[in-house]
Amino acid sequence: MKRLGLWAFLVAGLAVVAWSTASWIAPSTTCRGVEMGPGDTCEVSDRDNVHTGTVQTYEQRLEVTRSQAPFAAIAGVGMAGFGAWLLRQDAKAGETAPVRD
């Protein structure tokens, strides 16, 4: 059961890499849940959903999305690498475990 969890962690890391790569290649952006397109603008709100008066264009929001994708990819590679390392350590421990009668 432990190995299944480790494999799931490794696969989740690879999924994060795939998602971030897709986000970088073909990003999409929304404004309060509504898909934005070229020429659209969005008024930025703070964390308390208070309007700040700042307006971002579709292109500015895409730039932010693209700039965040590499960090997600690095995190996914780290997850997958750590999962692979844990699987390897588990396999080594299984090889040296004493045989029980």
Short mmCIF file of N, CA and C in Angstrom, two decimals:
data_model
loop_
_atom_site.label_atom_id
_atom_site.label_comp_id
_atom_site.label_asym_id
_atom_site.label_seq_id
_atom_site.Cartn_x
_atom_site.Cartn_y
_atom_site.Cartn_z
N MET A 1 0.83 -1.19 0.00
CA MET A 1 0.00 0.00 0.00
C MET A 1 0.88 1.26 0.00
N LYS A 2 2.01 1.17 0.72
CA LYS A 2 2.92 2.31 0.79
C LYS A 2 3.46 2.65 -0.61
N ARG A 3 3.81 1.62 -1.35
CA ARG A 3 4.34 1.84 -2.70
C ARG A 3 3.31 2.50 -3.60
N LEU A 4 2.06 2.15 -3.45
CA LEU A 4 1.00 2.76 -4.26
C LEU A 4 0.94 4.27 -4.00
N GLY A 5 1.06 4.66 -2.75
CA GLY A 5 1.08 6.08 -2.40
C GLY A 5 2.28 6.79 -3.00
N LEU A 6 3.44 6.13 -3.00
CA LEU A 6 4.63 6.73 -3.59
C LEU A 6 4.48 6.89 -5.10
N TRP A 7 3.92 5.88 -5.73
CA TRP A 7 3.68 5.97 -7.18
C TRP A 7 2.67 7.08 -7.49
N ALA A 8 1.65 7.22 -6.65
CA ALA A 8 0.66 8.28 -6.84
C ALA A 8 1.32 9.65 -6.71
N PHE A 9 2.24 9.80 -5.76
CA PHE A 9 2.96 11.06 -5.57
C PHE A 9 3.80 11.38 -6.80
N LEU A 10 4.50 10.37 -7.32
CA LEU A 10 5.32 10.56 -8.52
C LEU A 10 4.45 10.96 -9.71
N VAL A 11 3.34 10.28 -9.90
CA VAL A 11 2.42 10.59 -11.01
C VAL A 11 1.83 11.99 -10.84
N ALA A 12 1.52 12.38 -9.62
CA ALA A 12 0.99 13.73 -9.38
C ALA A 12 2.03 14.78 -9.77
N GLY A 13 3.29 14.53 -9.46
CA GLY A 13 4.35 15.45 -9.87
C GLY A 13 4.44 15.58 -11.38
N LEU A 14 4.34 14.46 -12.08
CA LEU A 14 4.37 14.49 -13.54
C LEU A 14 3.14 15.21 -14.10
N ALA A 15 2.00 15.06 -13.44
CA ALA A 15 0.78 15.76 -13.87
C ALA A 15 0.95 17.28 -13.71
N VAL A 16 1.60 17.70 -12.63
CA VAL A 16 1.85 19.14 -12.43
C VAL A 16 2.76 19.66 -13.54
N VAL A 17 3.78 18.89 -13.91
CA VAL A 17 4.67 19.29 -15.01
C VAL A 17 3.88 19.42 -16.31
N ALA A 18 3.03 18.44 -16.60
CA ALA A 18 2.23 18.47 -17.83
C ALA A 18 1.28 19.66 -17.83
N TRP A 19 0.61 19.90 -16.70
CA TRP A 19 -0.33 21.01 -16.60
C TRP A 19 0.38 22.34 -16.79
N SER A 20 1.53 22.52 -16.15
CA SER A 20 2.24 23.80 -16.26
C SER A 20 2.77 24.01 -17.67
N THR A 21 3.20 22.94 -18.32
CA THR A 21 3.67 23.06 -19.70
C THR A 21 2.51 23.46 -20.61
N ALA A 22 1.37 22.83 -20.43
CA ALA A 22 0.18 23.19 -21.23
C ALA A 22 -0.25 24.62 -20.95
N SER A 23 -0.15 25.07 -19.69
CA SER A 23 -0.51 26.44 -19.35
C SER A 23 0.42 27.45 -19.99
N TRP A 24 1.68 27.08 -20.13
CA TRP A 24 2.64 27.98 -20.74
C TRP A 24 2.46 28.04 -22.25
N ILE A 25 2.19 26.88 -22.87
CA ILE A 25 2.03 26.82 -24.32
C ILE A 25 0.73 27.48 -24.76
N ALA A 26 -0.36 27.15 -24.11
CA ALA A 26 -1.67 27.67 -24.50
C ALA A 26 -2.39 28.20 -23.26
N PRO A 27 -1.96 29.34 -22.74
CA PRO A 27 -2.57 29.84 -21.51
C PRO A 27 -3.98 30.37 -21.74
N SER A 28 -4.75 30.31 -20.70
CA SER A 28 -6.07 30.93 -20.73
C SER A 28 -6.19 31.72 -19.43
N THR A 29 -7.02 32.72 -19.46
CA THR A 29 -7.18 33.52 -18.26
C THR A 29 -8.64 33.89 -18.09
N THR A 30 -9.03 34.08 -16.84
CA THR A 30 -10.40 34.43 -16.53
C THR A 30 -10.43 35.66 -15.65
N CYS A 31 -11.58 36.30 -15.62
CA CYS A 31 -11.83 37.42 -14.72
C CYS A 31 -13.09 37.09 -13.95
N ARG A 32 -12.93 36.75 -12.69
CA ARG A 32 -14.04 36.34 -11.83
C ARG A 32 -14.85 35.19 -12.44
N GLY A 33 -14.12 34.22 -12.99
CA GLY A 33 -14.76 33.03 -13.54
C GLY A 33 -15.22 33.14 -14.97
N VAL A 34 -15.05 34.30 -15.61
CA VAL A 34 -15.46 34.49 -17.00
C VAL A 34 -14.22 34.48 -17.88
N GLU A 35 -14.22 33.63 -18.89
CA GLU A 35 -13.09 33.54 -19.80
C GLU A 35 -12.84 34.87 -20.49
N MET A 36 -11.59 35.28 -20.52
CA MET A 36 -11.22 36.54 -21.17
C MET A 36 -10.67 36.27 -22.56
N GLY A 37 -10.77 37.26 -23.43
CA GLY A 37 -10.22 37.18 -24.77
C GLY A 37 -9.45 38.45 -25.09
N PRO A 38 -8.78 38.48 -26.24
CA PRO A 38 -8.01 39.67 -26.63
C PRO A 38 -8.88 40.93 -26.58
N GLY A 39 -8.33 41.98 -25.98
CA GLY A 39 -9.04 43.25 -25.86
C GLY A 39 -9.86 43.39 -24.59
N ASP A 40 -10.08 42.30 -23.86
CA ASP A 40 -10.85 42.37 -22.61
C ASP A 40 -10.00 42.97 -21.49
N THR A 41 -10.68 43.56 -20.52
CA THR A 41 -10.00 44.08 -19.33
C THR A 41 -10.69 43.52 -18.09
N CYS A 42 -9.97 43.59 -16.97
CA CYS A 42 -10.49 43.08 -15.71
C CYS A 42 -10.05 43.99 -14.58
N GLU A 43 -11.00 44.41 -13.75
CA GLU A 43 -10.64 45.21 -12.59
C GLU A 43 -10.13 44.28 -11.50
N VAL A 44 -8.97 44.61 -10.99
CA VAL A 44 -8.31 43.77 -9.99
C VAL A 44 -8.91 44.04 -8.62
N SER A 45 -9.16 42.98 -7.86
CA SER A 45 -9.64 43.09 -6.49
C SER A 45 -8.56 42.57 -5.56
N ASP A 46 -8.60 43.02 -4.31
CA ASP A 46 -7.64 42.48 -3.34
C ASP A 46 -8.20 41.20 -2.74
N ARG A 47 -7.53 40.68 -1.74
CA ARG A 47 -7.94 39.40 -1.15
C ARG A 47 -9.31 39.45 -0.49
N ASP A 48 -9.73 40.62 -0.06
CA ASP A 48 -11.04 40.76 0.58
C ASP A 48 -12.14 41.09 -0.43
N ASN A 49 -11.81 40.96 -1.73
CA ASN A 49 -12.74 41.23 -2.83
C ASN A 49 -13.18 42.69 -2.86
N VAL A 50 -12.29 43.58 -2.41
CA VAL A 50 -12.55 45.01 -2.47
C VAL A 50 -11.92 45.52 -3.77
N HIS A 51 -12.68 46.26 -4.55
CA HIS A 51 -12.19 46.77 -5.83
C HIS A 51 -11.08 47.78 -5.58
N THR A 52 -9.98 47.62 -6.31
CA THR A 52 -8.81 48.48 -6.11
C THR A 52 -8.74 49.61 -7.14
N GLY A 53 -9.50 49.51 -8.20
CA GLY A 53 -9.44 50.51 -9.26
C GLY A 53 -8.37 50.20 -10.30
N THR A 54 -7.55 49.21 -10.04
CA THR A 54 -6.52 48.79 -11.00
C THR A 54 -7.15 47.89 -12.06
N VAL A 55 -6.83 48.16 -13.31
CA VAL A 55 -7.38 47.37 -14.42
C VAL A 55 -6.24 46.66 -15.13
N GLN A 56 -6.43 45.37 -15.40
CA GLN A 56 -5.46 44.58 -16.17
C GLN A 56 -6.08 44.20 -17.50
N THR A 57 -5.25 44.21 -18.52
CA THR A 57 -5.72 43.77 -19.83
C THR A 57 -5.54 42.25 -19.94
N TYR A 58 -6.16 41.70 -20.95
CA TYR A 58 -6.04 40.27 -21.24
C TYR A 58 -4.56 39.90 -21.41
N GLU A 59 -3.83 40.72 -22.14
CA GLU A 59 -2.42 40.45 -22.41
C GLU A 59 -1.59 40.49 -21.12
N GLN A 60 -1.89 41.41 -20.22
CA GLN A 60 -1.17 41.47 -18.95
C GLN A 60 -1.44 40.24 -18.11
N ARG A 61 -2.68 39.79 -18.11
CA ARG A 61 -3.02 38.59 -17.32
C ARG A 61 -2.38 37.35 -17.92
N LEU A 62 -2.27 37.28 -19.25
CA LEU A 62 -1.59 36.14 -19.88
C LEU A 62 -0.11 36.14 -19.52
N GLU A 63 0.49 37.31 -19.48
CA GLU A 63 1.90 37.43 -19.12
C GLU A 63 2.14 36.90 -17.70
N VAL A 64 1.24 37.23 -16.79
CA VAL A 64 1.36 36.73 -15.42
C VAL A 64 1.22 35.21 -15.40
N THR A 65 0.27 34.69 -16.14
CA THR A 65 0.06 33.24 -16.21
C THR A 65 1.30 32.55 -16.75
N ARG A 66 1.85 33.07 -17.83
CA ARG A 66 3.05 32.47 -18.41
C ARG A 66 4.26 32.58 -17.49
N SER A 67 4.35 33.65 -16.73
CA SER A 67 5.50 33.81 -15.84
C SER A 67 5.44 32.86 -14.65
N GLN A 68 4.26 32.38 -14.30
CA GLN A 68 4.11 31.46 -13.17
C GLN A 68 4.30 30.00 -13.57
N ALA A 69 4.13 29.67 -14.84
CA ALA A 69 4.21 28.29 -15.31
C ALA A 69 5.56 27.63 -15.01
N PRO A 70 6.70 28.30 -15.21
CA PRO A 70 7.97 27.63 -14.91
C PRO A 70 8.11 27.22 -13.44
N PHE A 71 7.57 28.01 -12.52
CA PHE A 71 7.65 27.66 -11.11
C PHE A 71 6.84 26.39 -10.82
N ALA A 72 5.69 26.27 -11.45
CA ALA A 72 4.88 25.06 -11.29
C ALA A 72 5.62 23.85 -11.88
N ALA A 73 6.27 24.04 -13.03
CA ALA A 73 7.01 22.94 -13.65
C ALA A 73 8.16 22.49 -12.74
N ILE A 74 8.87 23.45 -12.15
CA ILE A 74 9.97 23.10 -11.25
C ILE A 74 9.43 22.35 -10.03
N ALA A 75 8.31 22.79 -9.50
CA ALA A 75 7.71 22.10 -8.36
C ALA A 75 7.31 20.67 -8.75
N GLY A 76 6.73 20.50 -9.93
CA GLY A 76 6.34 19.17 -10.39
C GLY A 76 7.53 18.25 -10.58
N VAL A 77 8.62 18.79 -11.16
CA VAL A 77 9.83 17.99 -11.33
C VAL A 77 10.39 17.61 -9.96
N GLY A 78 10.36 18.54 -9.02
CA GLY A 78 10.82 18.23 -7.66
C GLY A 78 9.99 17.14 -7.02
N MET A 79 8.66 17.24 -7.19
CA MET A 79 7.77 16.21 -6.64
C MET A 79 8.08 14.85 -7.24
N ALA A 80 8.17 14.82 -8.57
CA ALA A 80 8.40 13.54 -9.26
C ALA A 80 9.77 12.97 -8.87
N GLY A 81 10.78 13.83 -8.81
CA GLY A 81 12.11 13.36 -8.43
C GLY A 81 12.14 12.83 -7.01
N PHE A 82 11.49 13.54 -6.09
CA PHE A 82 11.44 13.09 -4.71
C PHE A 82 10.67 11.77 -4.60
N GLY A 83 9.56 11.65 -5.34
CA GLY A 83 8.81 10.41 -5.34
C GLY A 83 9.63 9.24 -5.87
N ALA A 84 10.39 9.49 -6.95
CA ALA A 84 11.25 8.44 -7.51
C ALA A 84 12.33 8.05 -6.52
N TRP A 85 12.90 9.04 -5.83
CA TRP A 85 13.93 8.76 -4.83
C TRP A 85 13.36 7.92 -3.70
N LEU A 86 12.14 8.28 -3.23
CA LEU A 86 11.51 7.50 -2.16
C LEU A 86 11.21 6.08 -2.61
N LEU A 87 10.76 5.92 -3.85
CA LEU A 87 10.51 4.57 -4.37
C LEU A 87 11.79 3.75 -4.40
N ARG A 88 12.88 4.39 -4.82
CA ARG A 88 14.17 3.70 -4.87
C ARG A 88 14.62 3.28 -3.47
N GLN A 89 14.45 4.19 -2.50
CA GLN A 89 14.83 3.87 -1.12
C GLN A 89 13.98 2.72 -0.58
N ASP A 90 12.70 2.72 -0.93
CA ASP A 90 11.81 1.65 -0.50
C ASP A 90 12.22 0.32 -1.12
N ALA A 91 12.62 0.36 -2.40
CA ALA A 91 13.05 -0.86 -3.08
C ALA A 91 14.34 -1.39 -2.45
N LYS A 92 15.27 -0.49 -2.13
CA LYS A 92 16.52 -0.92 -1.49
C LYS A 92 16.25 -1.54 -0.12
N ALA A 93 15.34 -0.94 0.64
CA ALA A 93 15.00 -1.47 1.96
C ALA A 93 14.37 -2.84 1.83
N GLY A 94 13.57 -3.05 0.78
CA GLY A 94 12.94 -4.35 0.56
C GLY A 94 13.93 -5.42 0.17
N GLU A 95 15.02 -5.04 -0.51
CA GLU A 95 16.04 -6.00 -0.92
C GLU A 95 16.85 -6.51 0.26
N THR A 96 17.06 -5.64 1.26
CA THR A 96 17.89 -6.03 2.40
C THR A 96 17.09 -6.51 3.60
N ALA A 97 15.78 -6.53 3.47
CA ALA A 97 14.94 -6.97 4.58
C ALA A 97 15.14 -8.47 4.83
N PRO A 98 15.22 -8.87 6.10
CA PRO A 98 15.38 -10.29 6.39
C PRO A 98 14.14 -11.08 6.01
N VAL A 99 14.34 -12.31 5.60
CA VAL A 99 13.24 -13.19 5.22
C VAL A 99 12.67 -13.80 6.49
N ARG A 100 11.36 -13.72 6.63
CA ARG A 100 10.70 -14.28 7.81
C ARG A 100 10.06 -15.62 7.45
N ASP A 101 10.16 -16.53 8.38
CA ASP A 101 9.56 -17.86 8.16
C ASP A 101 8.13 -17.88 8.54
#
